[in-house]
mmCIF file of C-alpha atoms in Angstrom:
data_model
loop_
_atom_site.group_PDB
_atom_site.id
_atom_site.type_symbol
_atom_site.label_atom_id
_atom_site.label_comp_id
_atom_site.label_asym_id
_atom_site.label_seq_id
_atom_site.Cartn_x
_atom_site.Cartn_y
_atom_site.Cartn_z
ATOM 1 C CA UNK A 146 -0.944 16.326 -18.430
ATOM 2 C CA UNK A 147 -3.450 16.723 -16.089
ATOM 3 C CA UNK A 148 -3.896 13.035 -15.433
ATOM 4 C CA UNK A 149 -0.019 12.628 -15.024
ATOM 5 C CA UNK A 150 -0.011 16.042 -12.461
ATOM 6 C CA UNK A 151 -2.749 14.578 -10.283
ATOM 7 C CA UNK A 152 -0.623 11.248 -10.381
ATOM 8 C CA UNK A 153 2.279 12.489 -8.963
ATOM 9 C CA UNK A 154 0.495 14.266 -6.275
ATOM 10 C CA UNK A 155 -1.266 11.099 -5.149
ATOM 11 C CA UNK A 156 2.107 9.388 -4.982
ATOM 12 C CA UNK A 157 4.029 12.410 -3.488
ATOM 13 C CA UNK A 158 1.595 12.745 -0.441
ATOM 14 C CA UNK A 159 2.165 11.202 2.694
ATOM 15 C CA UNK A 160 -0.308 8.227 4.028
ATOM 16 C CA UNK A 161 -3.058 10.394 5.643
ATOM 17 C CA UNK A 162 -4.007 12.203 2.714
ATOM 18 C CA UNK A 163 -3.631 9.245 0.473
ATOM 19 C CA UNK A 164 -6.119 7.073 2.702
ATOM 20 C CA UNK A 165 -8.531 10.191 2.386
ATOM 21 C CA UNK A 166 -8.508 9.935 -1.298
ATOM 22 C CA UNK A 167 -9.122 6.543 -1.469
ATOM 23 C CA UNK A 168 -12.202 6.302 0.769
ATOM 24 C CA UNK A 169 -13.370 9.304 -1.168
ATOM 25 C CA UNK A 170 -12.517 7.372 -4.434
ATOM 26 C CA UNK A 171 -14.097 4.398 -3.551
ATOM 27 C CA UNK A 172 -17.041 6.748 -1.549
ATOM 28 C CA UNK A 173 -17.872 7.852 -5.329
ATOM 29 C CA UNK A 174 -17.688 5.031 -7.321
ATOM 30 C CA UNK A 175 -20.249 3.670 -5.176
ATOM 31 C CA UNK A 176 -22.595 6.671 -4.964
ATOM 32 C CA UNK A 177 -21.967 7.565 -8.743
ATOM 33 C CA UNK A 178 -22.035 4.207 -9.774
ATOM 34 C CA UNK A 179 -25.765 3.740 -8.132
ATOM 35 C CA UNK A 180 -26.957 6.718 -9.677
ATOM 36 C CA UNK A 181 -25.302 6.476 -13.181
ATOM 37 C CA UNK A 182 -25.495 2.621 -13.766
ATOM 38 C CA UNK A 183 -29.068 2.560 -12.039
ATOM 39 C CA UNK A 184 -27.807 -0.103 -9.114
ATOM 40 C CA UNK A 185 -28.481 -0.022 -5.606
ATOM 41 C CA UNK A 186 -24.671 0.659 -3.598
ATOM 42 C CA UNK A 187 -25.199 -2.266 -1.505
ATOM 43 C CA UNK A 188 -24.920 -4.471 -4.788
ATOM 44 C CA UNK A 189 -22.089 -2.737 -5.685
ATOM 45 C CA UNK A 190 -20.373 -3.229 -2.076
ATOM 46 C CA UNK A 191 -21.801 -6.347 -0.620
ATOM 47 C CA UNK A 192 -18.679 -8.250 -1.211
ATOM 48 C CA UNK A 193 -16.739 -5.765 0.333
ATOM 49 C CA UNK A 194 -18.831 -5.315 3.518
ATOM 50 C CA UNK A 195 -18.302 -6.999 6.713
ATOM 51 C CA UNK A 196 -20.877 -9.497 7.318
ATOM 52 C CA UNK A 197 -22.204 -10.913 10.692
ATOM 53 C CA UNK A 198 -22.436 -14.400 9.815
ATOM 54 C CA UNK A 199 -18.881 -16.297 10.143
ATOM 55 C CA UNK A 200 -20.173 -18.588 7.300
ATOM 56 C CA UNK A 201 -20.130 -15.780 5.085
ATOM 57 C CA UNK A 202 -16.773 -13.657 6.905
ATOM 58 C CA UNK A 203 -15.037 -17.165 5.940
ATOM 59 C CA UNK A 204 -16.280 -17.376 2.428
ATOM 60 C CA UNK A 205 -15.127 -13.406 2.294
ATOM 61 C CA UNK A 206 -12.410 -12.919 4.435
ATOM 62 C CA UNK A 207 -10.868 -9.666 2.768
ATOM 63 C CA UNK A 208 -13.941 -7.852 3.995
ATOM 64 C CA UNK A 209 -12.292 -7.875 7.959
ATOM 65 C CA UNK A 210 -10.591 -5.093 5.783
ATOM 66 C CA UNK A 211 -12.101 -3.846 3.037
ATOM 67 C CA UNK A 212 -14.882 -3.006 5.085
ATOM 68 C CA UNK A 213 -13.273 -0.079 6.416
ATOM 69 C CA UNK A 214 -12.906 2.220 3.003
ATOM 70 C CA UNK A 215 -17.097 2.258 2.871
ATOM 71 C CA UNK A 216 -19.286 4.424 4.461
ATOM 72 C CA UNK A 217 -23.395 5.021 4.185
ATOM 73 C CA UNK A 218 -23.396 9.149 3.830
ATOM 74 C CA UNK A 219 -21.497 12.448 2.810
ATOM 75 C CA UNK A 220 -21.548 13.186 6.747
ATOM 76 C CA UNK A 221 -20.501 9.533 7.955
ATOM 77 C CA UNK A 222 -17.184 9.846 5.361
ATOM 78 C CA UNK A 223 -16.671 13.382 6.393
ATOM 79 C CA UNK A 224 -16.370 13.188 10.356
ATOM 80 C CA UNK A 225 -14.184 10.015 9.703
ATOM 81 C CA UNK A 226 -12.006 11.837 7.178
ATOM 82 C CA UNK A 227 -11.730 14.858 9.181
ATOM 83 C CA UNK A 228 -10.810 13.011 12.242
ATOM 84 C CA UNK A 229 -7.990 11.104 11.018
ATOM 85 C CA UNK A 230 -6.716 14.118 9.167
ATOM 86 C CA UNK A 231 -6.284 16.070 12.608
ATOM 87 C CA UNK A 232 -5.222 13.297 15.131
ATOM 88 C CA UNK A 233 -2.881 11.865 11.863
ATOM 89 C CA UNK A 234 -0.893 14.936 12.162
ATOM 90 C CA UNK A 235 -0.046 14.068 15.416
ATOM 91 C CA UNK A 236 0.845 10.749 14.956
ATOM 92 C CA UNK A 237 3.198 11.645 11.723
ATOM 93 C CA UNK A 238 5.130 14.026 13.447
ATOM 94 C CA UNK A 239 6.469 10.895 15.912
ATOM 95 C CA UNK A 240 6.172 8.209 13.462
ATOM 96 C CA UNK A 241 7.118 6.912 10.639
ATOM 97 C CA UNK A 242 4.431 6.237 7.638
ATOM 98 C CA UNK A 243 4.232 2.363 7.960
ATOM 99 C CA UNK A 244 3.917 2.644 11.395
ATOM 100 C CA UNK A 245 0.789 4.534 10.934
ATOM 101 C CA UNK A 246 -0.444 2.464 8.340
ATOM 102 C CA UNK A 247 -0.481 -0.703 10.956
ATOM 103 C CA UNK A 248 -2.148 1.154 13.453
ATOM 104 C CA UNK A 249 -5.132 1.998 10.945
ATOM 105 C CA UNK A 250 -5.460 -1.325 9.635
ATOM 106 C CA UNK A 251 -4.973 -3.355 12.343
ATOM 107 C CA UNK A 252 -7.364 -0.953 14.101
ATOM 108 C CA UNK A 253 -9.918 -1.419 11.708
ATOM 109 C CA UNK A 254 -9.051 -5.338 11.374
ATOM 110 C CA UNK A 255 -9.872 -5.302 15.598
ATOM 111 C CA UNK A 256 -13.113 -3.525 15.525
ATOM 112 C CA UNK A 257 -14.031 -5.604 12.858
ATOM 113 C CA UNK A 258 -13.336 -8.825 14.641
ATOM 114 C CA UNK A 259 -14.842 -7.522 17.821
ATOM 115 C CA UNK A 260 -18.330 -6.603 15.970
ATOM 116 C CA UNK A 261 -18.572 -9.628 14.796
ATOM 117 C CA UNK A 262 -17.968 -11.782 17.844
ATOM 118 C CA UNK A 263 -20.081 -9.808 19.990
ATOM 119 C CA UNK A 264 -23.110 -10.261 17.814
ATOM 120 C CA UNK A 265 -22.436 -14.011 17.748
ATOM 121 C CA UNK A 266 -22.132 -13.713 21.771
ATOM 122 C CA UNK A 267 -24.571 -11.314 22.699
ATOM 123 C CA UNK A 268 -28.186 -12.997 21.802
ATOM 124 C CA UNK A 269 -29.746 -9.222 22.237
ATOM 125 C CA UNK A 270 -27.659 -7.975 18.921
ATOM 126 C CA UNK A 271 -28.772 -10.368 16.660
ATOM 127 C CA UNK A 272 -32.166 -9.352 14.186
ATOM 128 C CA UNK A 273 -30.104 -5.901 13.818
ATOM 129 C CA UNK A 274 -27.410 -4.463 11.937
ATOM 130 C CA UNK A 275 -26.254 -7.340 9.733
ATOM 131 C CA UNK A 276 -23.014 -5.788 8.113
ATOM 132 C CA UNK A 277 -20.446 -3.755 9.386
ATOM 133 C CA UNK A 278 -18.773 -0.385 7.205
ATOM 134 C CA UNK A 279 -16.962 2.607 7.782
ATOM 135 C CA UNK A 280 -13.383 3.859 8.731
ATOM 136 C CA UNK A 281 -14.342 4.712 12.072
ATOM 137 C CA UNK A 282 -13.015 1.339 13.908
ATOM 138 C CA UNK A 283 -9.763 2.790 12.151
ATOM 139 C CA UNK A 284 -9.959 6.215 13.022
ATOM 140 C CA UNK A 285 -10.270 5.717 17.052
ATOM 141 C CA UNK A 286 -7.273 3.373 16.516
ATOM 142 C CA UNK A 287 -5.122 6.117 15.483
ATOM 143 C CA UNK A 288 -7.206 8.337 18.193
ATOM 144 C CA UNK A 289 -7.002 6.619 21.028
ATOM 145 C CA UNK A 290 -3.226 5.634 20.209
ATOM 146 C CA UNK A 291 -1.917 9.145 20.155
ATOM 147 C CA UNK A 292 -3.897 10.447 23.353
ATOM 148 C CA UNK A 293 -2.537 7.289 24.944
ATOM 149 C CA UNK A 294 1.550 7.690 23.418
ATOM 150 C CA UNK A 295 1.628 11.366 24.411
ATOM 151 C CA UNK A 296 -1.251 12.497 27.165
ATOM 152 C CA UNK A 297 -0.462 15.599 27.706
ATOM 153 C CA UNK A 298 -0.036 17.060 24.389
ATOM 154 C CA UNK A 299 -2.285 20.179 23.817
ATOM 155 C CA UNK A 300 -5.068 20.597 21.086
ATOM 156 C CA UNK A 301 -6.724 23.923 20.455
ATOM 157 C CA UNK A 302 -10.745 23.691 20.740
ATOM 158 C CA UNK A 303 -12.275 27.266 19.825
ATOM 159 C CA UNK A 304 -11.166 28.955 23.266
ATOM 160 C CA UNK A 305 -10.418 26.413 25.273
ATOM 161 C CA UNK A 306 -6.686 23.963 25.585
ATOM 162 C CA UNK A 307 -7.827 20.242 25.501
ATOM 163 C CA UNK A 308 -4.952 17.552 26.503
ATOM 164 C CA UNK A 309 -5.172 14.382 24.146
ATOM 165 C CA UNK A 310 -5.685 12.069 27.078
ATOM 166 C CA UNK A 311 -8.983 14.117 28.031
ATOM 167 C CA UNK A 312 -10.719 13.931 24.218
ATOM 168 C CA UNK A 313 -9.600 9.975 24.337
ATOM 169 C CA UNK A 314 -11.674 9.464 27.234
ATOM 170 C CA UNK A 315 -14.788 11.671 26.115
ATOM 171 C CA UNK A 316 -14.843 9.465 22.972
ATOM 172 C CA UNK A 317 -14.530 6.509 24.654
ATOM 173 C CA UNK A 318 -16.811 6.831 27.431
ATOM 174 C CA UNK A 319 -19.469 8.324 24.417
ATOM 175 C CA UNK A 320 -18.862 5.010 22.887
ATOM 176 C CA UNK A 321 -19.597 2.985 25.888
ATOM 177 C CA UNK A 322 -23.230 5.406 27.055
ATOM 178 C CA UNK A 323 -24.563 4.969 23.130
ATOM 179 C CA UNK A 324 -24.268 1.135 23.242
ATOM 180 C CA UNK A 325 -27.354 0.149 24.775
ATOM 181 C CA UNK A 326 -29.950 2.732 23.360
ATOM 182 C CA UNK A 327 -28.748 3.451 19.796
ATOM 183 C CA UNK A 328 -29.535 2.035 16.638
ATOM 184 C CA UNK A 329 -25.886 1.273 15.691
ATOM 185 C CA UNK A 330 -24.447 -0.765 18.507
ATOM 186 C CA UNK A 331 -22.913 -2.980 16.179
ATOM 187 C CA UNK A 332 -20.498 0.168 15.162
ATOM 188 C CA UNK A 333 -20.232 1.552 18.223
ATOM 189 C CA UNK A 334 -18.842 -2.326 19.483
ATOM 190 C CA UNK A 335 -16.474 -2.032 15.947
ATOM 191 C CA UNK A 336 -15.083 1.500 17.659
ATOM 192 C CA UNK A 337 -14.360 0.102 20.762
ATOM 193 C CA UNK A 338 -12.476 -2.528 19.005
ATOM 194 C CA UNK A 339 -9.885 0.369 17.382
ATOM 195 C CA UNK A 340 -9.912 1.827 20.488
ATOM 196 C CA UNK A 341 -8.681 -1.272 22.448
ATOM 197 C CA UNK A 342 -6.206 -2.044 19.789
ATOM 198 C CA UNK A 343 -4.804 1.787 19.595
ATOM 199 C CA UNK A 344 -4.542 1.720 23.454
ATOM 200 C CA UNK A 345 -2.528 -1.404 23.803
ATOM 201 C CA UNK A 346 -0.628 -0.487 21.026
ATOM 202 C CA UNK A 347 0.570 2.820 22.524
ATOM 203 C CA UNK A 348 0.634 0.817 26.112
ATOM 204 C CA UNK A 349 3.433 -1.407 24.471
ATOM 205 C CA UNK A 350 5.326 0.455 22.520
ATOM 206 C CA UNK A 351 6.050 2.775 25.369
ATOM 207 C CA UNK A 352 7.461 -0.018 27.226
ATOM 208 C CA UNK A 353 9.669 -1.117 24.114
ATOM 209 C CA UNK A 354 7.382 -3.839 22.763
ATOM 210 C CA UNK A 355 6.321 -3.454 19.206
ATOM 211 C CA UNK A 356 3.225 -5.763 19.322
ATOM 212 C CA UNK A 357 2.661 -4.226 14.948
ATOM 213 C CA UNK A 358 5.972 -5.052 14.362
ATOM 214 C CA UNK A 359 5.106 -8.747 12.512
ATOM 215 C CA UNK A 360 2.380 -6.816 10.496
ATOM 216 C CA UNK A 361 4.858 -4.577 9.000
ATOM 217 C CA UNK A 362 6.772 -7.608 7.762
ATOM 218 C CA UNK A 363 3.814 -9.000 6.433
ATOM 219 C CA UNK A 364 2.936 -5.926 4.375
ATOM 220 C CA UNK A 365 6.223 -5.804 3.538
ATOM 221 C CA UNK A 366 6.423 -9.236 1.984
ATOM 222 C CA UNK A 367 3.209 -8.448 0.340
ATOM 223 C CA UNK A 368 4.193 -5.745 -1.331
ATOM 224 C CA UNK A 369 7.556 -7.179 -2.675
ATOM 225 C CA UNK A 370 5.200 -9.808 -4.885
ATOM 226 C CA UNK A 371 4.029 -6.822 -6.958
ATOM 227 C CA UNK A 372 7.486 -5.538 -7.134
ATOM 228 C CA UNK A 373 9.280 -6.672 -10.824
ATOM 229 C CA UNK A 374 12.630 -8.237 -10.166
ATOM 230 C CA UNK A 375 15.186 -6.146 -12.095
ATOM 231 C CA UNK A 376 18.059 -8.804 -13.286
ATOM 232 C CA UNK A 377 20.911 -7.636 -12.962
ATOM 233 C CA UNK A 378 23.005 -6.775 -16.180
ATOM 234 C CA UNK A 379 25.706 -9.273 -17.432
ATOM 235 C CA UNK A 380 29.124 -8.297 -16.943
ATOM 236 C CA UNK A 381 32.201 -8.653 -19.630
ATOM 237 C CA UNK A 382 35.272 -9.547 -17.641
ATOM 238 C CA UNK A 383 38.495 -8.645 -20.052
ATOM 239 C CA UNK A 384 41.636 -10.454 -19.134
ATOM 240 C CA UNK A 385 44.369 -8.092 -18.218
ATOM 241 C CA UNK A 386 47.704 -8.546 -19.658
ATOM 242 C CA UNK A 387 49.442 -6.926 -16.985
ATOM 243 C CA UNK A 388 47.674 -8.718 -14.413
ATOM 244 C CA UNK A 389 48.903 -12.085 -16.132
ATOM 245 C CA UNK A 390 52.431 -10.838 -16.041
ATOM 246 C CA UNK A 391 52.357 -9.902 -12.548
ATOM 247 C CA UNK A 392 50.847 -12.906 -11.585
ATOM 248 C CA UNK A 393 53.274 -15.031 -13.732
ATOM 249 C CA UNK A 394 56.110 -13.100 -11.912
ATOM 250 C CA UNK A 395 54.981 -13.807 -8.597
ATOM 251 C CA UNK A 396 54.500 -17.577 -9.276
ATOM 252 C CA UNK A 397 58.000 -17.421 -10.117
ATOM 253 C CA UNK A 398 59.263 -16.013 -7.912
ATOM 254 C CA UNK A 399 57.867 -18.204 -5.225
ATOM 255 C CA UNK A 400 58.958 -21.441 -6.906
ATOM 256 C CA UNK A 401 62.272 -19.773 -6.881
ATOM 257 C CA UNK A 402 62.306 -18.747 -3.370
ATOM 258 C CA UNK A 403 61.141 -21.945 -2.594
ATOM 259 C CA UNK A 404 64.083 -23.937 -4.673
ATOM 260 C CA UNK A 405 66.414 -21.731 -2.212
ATOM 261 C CA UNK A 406 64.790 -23.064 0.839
ATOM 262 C CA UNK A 407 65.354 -26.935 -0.252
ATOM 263 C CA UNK A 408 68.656 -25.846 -1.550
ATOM 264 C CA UNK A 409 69.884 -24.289 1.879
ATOM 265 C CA UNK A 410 68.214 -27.124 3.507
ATOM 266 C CA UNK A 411 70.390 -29.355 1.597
ATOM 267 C CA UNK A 412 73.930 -27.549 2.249
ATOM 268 C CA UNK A 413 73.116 -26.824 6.038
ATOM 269 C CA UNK A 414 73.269 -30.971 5.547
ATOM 270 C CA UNK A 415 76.391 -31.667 4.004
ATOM 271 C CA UNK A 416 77.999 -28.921 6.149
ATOM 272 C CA UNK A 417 76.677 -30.539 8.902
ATOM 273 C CA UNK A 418 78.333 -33.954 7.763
ATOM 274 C CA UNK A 419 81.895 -32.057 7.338
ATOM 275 C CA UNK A 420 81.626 -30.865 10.703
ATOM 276 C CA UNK A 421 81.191 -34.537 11.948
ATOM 277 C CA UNK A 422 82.806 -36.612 9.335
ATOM 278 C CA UNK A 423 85.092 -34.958 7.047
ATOM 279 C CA UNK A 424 85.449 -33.586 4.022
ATOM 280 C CA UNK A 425 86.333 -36.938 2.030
ATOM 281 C CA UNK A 426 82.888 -38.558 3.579
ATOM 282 C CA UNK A 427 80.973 -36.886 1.425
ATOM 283 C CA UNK A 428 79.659 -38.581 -1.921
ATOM 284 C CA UNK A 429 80.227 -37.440 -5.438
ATOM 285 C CA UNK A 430 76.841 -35.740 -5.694
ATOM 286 C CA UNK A 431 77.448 -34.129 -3.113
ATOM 287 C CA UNK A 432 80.568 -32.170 -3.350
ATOM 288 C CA UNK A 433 79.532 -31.485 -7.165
ATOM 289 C CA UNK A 434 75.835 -29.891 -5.549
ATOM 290 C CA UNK A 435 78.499 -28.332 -2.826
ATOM 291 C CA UNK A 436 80.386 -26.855 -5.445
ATOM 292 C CA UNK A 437 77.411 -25.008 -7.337
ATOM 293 C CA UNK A 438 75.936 -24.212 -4.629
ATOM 294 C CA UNK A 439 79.519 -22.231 -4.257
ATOM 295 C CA UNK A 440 79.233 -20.199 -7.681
ATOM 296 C CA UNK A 441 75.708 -18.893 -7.538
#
């Protein structure tokens, strides 16, 4: 009962809180798993992790995504988590769920692509960080997308009014100081990425151009291949009696109305040939057709 409760919730909630549960989900599984099974979480998650190497991205290309529901700590899934649950709201209250969905994983899809070009580009990255994880690539997507759509909206920060436009910038320019001197440049490069991608997004959509728009139909067809096609039931026609007689009238009576229209055809003729020739020039079939013509 419990089981079934917790089920409907999950499938009641809107898209924010269901992408919390299943980073937490999948945050457990891997932490648990280590600790109950005895294996070290990067077994458990080096499939799923976004490698440096484009070798290895080719032979695993679902990790440009999967990457993104990992993370190393309690506090690296928290801050993410908490993050997207605030600037989320924000974006929900404009937009529909999909919508929001496409910014996240196209955000995450960006920073992932970004990471690993720069540290095929940039000779100074390589010998470091050799796998990308975390949501955060994702989170500054949605971020930097909402302080970008609507500027001038207002957050509340312990005393103090804070327009959305202002914290996009702080982040972003945090990013960008962090690069050269910390220890995780690879996922600072992997935020930028979201970041970028949320921008442009916003940039576009303000001027009418959806640039997620062939993502969502993608998704969309994706979807529909889990989706069981329900055939559709077999329906008994019954012949209606009434319906034959009306339409057995109806024949008839056109095939009578259109007997009249040869028959008047044919008399306007012979009257015709009075009018010119006589009576006595018209044939015996004629006068005889004449004549019952003249009793119906």
């Amino acid at each position: 009962m419990a089981t079934n409760n917790l089920t409907y919730q999950f499938k009641t909630a809107n898209i924010i809180i269901k992408l919390i549960v299943i980073n937490v989900a999948l945050f457990l599984f891997a932490t648990l798993g280590s600790w109950v099974f005895k294996i070290s979480p990067g077994i458990l998650m080096e499939w799923f992790v976004l490698p440096v190497d484009p070798e290895s991205l080719i032979i695993q290309v679902w990790s440009v995504l999967t990457y993104s529901f990992l993370h190393f700590d309690f506090w690296h899934i928290f801050w993410n988590m908490l993050v997207l649950y605030w600037f989320g709201q924000y974006v929900l209250n404009l937009f529909t769920e999909k919508r929001f969905l496409t910014i996240y994983l196209l955000g995450a899809i960006c920073g992932g692509l970004l990471f690993v070009l720069a540290y095929n580009v940039f000779p100074v990255l390589s010998g470091s960080l050799a796998y990308l994880i975390g949501a955060s690539a994702a989170v500054r997507a949605i971020m930097i997308f909402i302080a970008t759509y609507t500027p001038n909206s207002e957050v509340r920060i312990i005393f103090f009014n804070v327009k959305l436009w202002q914290i996009g910038v702080f982040v972003v320019l945090s990013d960008l100081i962090q690069i050269p001197t910390s220890g995780n440049a690879g996922g600072l490069i992997a935020h930028m990425g979201g970041a970028i991608f949320g921008y442009l997004y916003a940039i576009q959509l303000k001027k009418g151009n959806d640039i997620g728009a062939w993502f969502e139909k993608l998704m969309d067809g994706f979807v529909n291949l889990f989706k069981s096609k329900k055939k559709s039931p077999l329906k008994t026609v019954h012949k209606s009696k009434s319906y034959t007689k009306s339409t057995k009238k109806t024949t008839g009576s056109v095939k009578k109305t259109h007997i009249k229209s040869l028959n008047q055809q044919q008399i306007d003729a012979i009257l015709d040939k009075i009018s010119k020739s006589g009576y006595d020039s018209l044939t015996k079939e004629e006068k005889d057709f004449l004549f019952k013509a003249g009793k119906e």
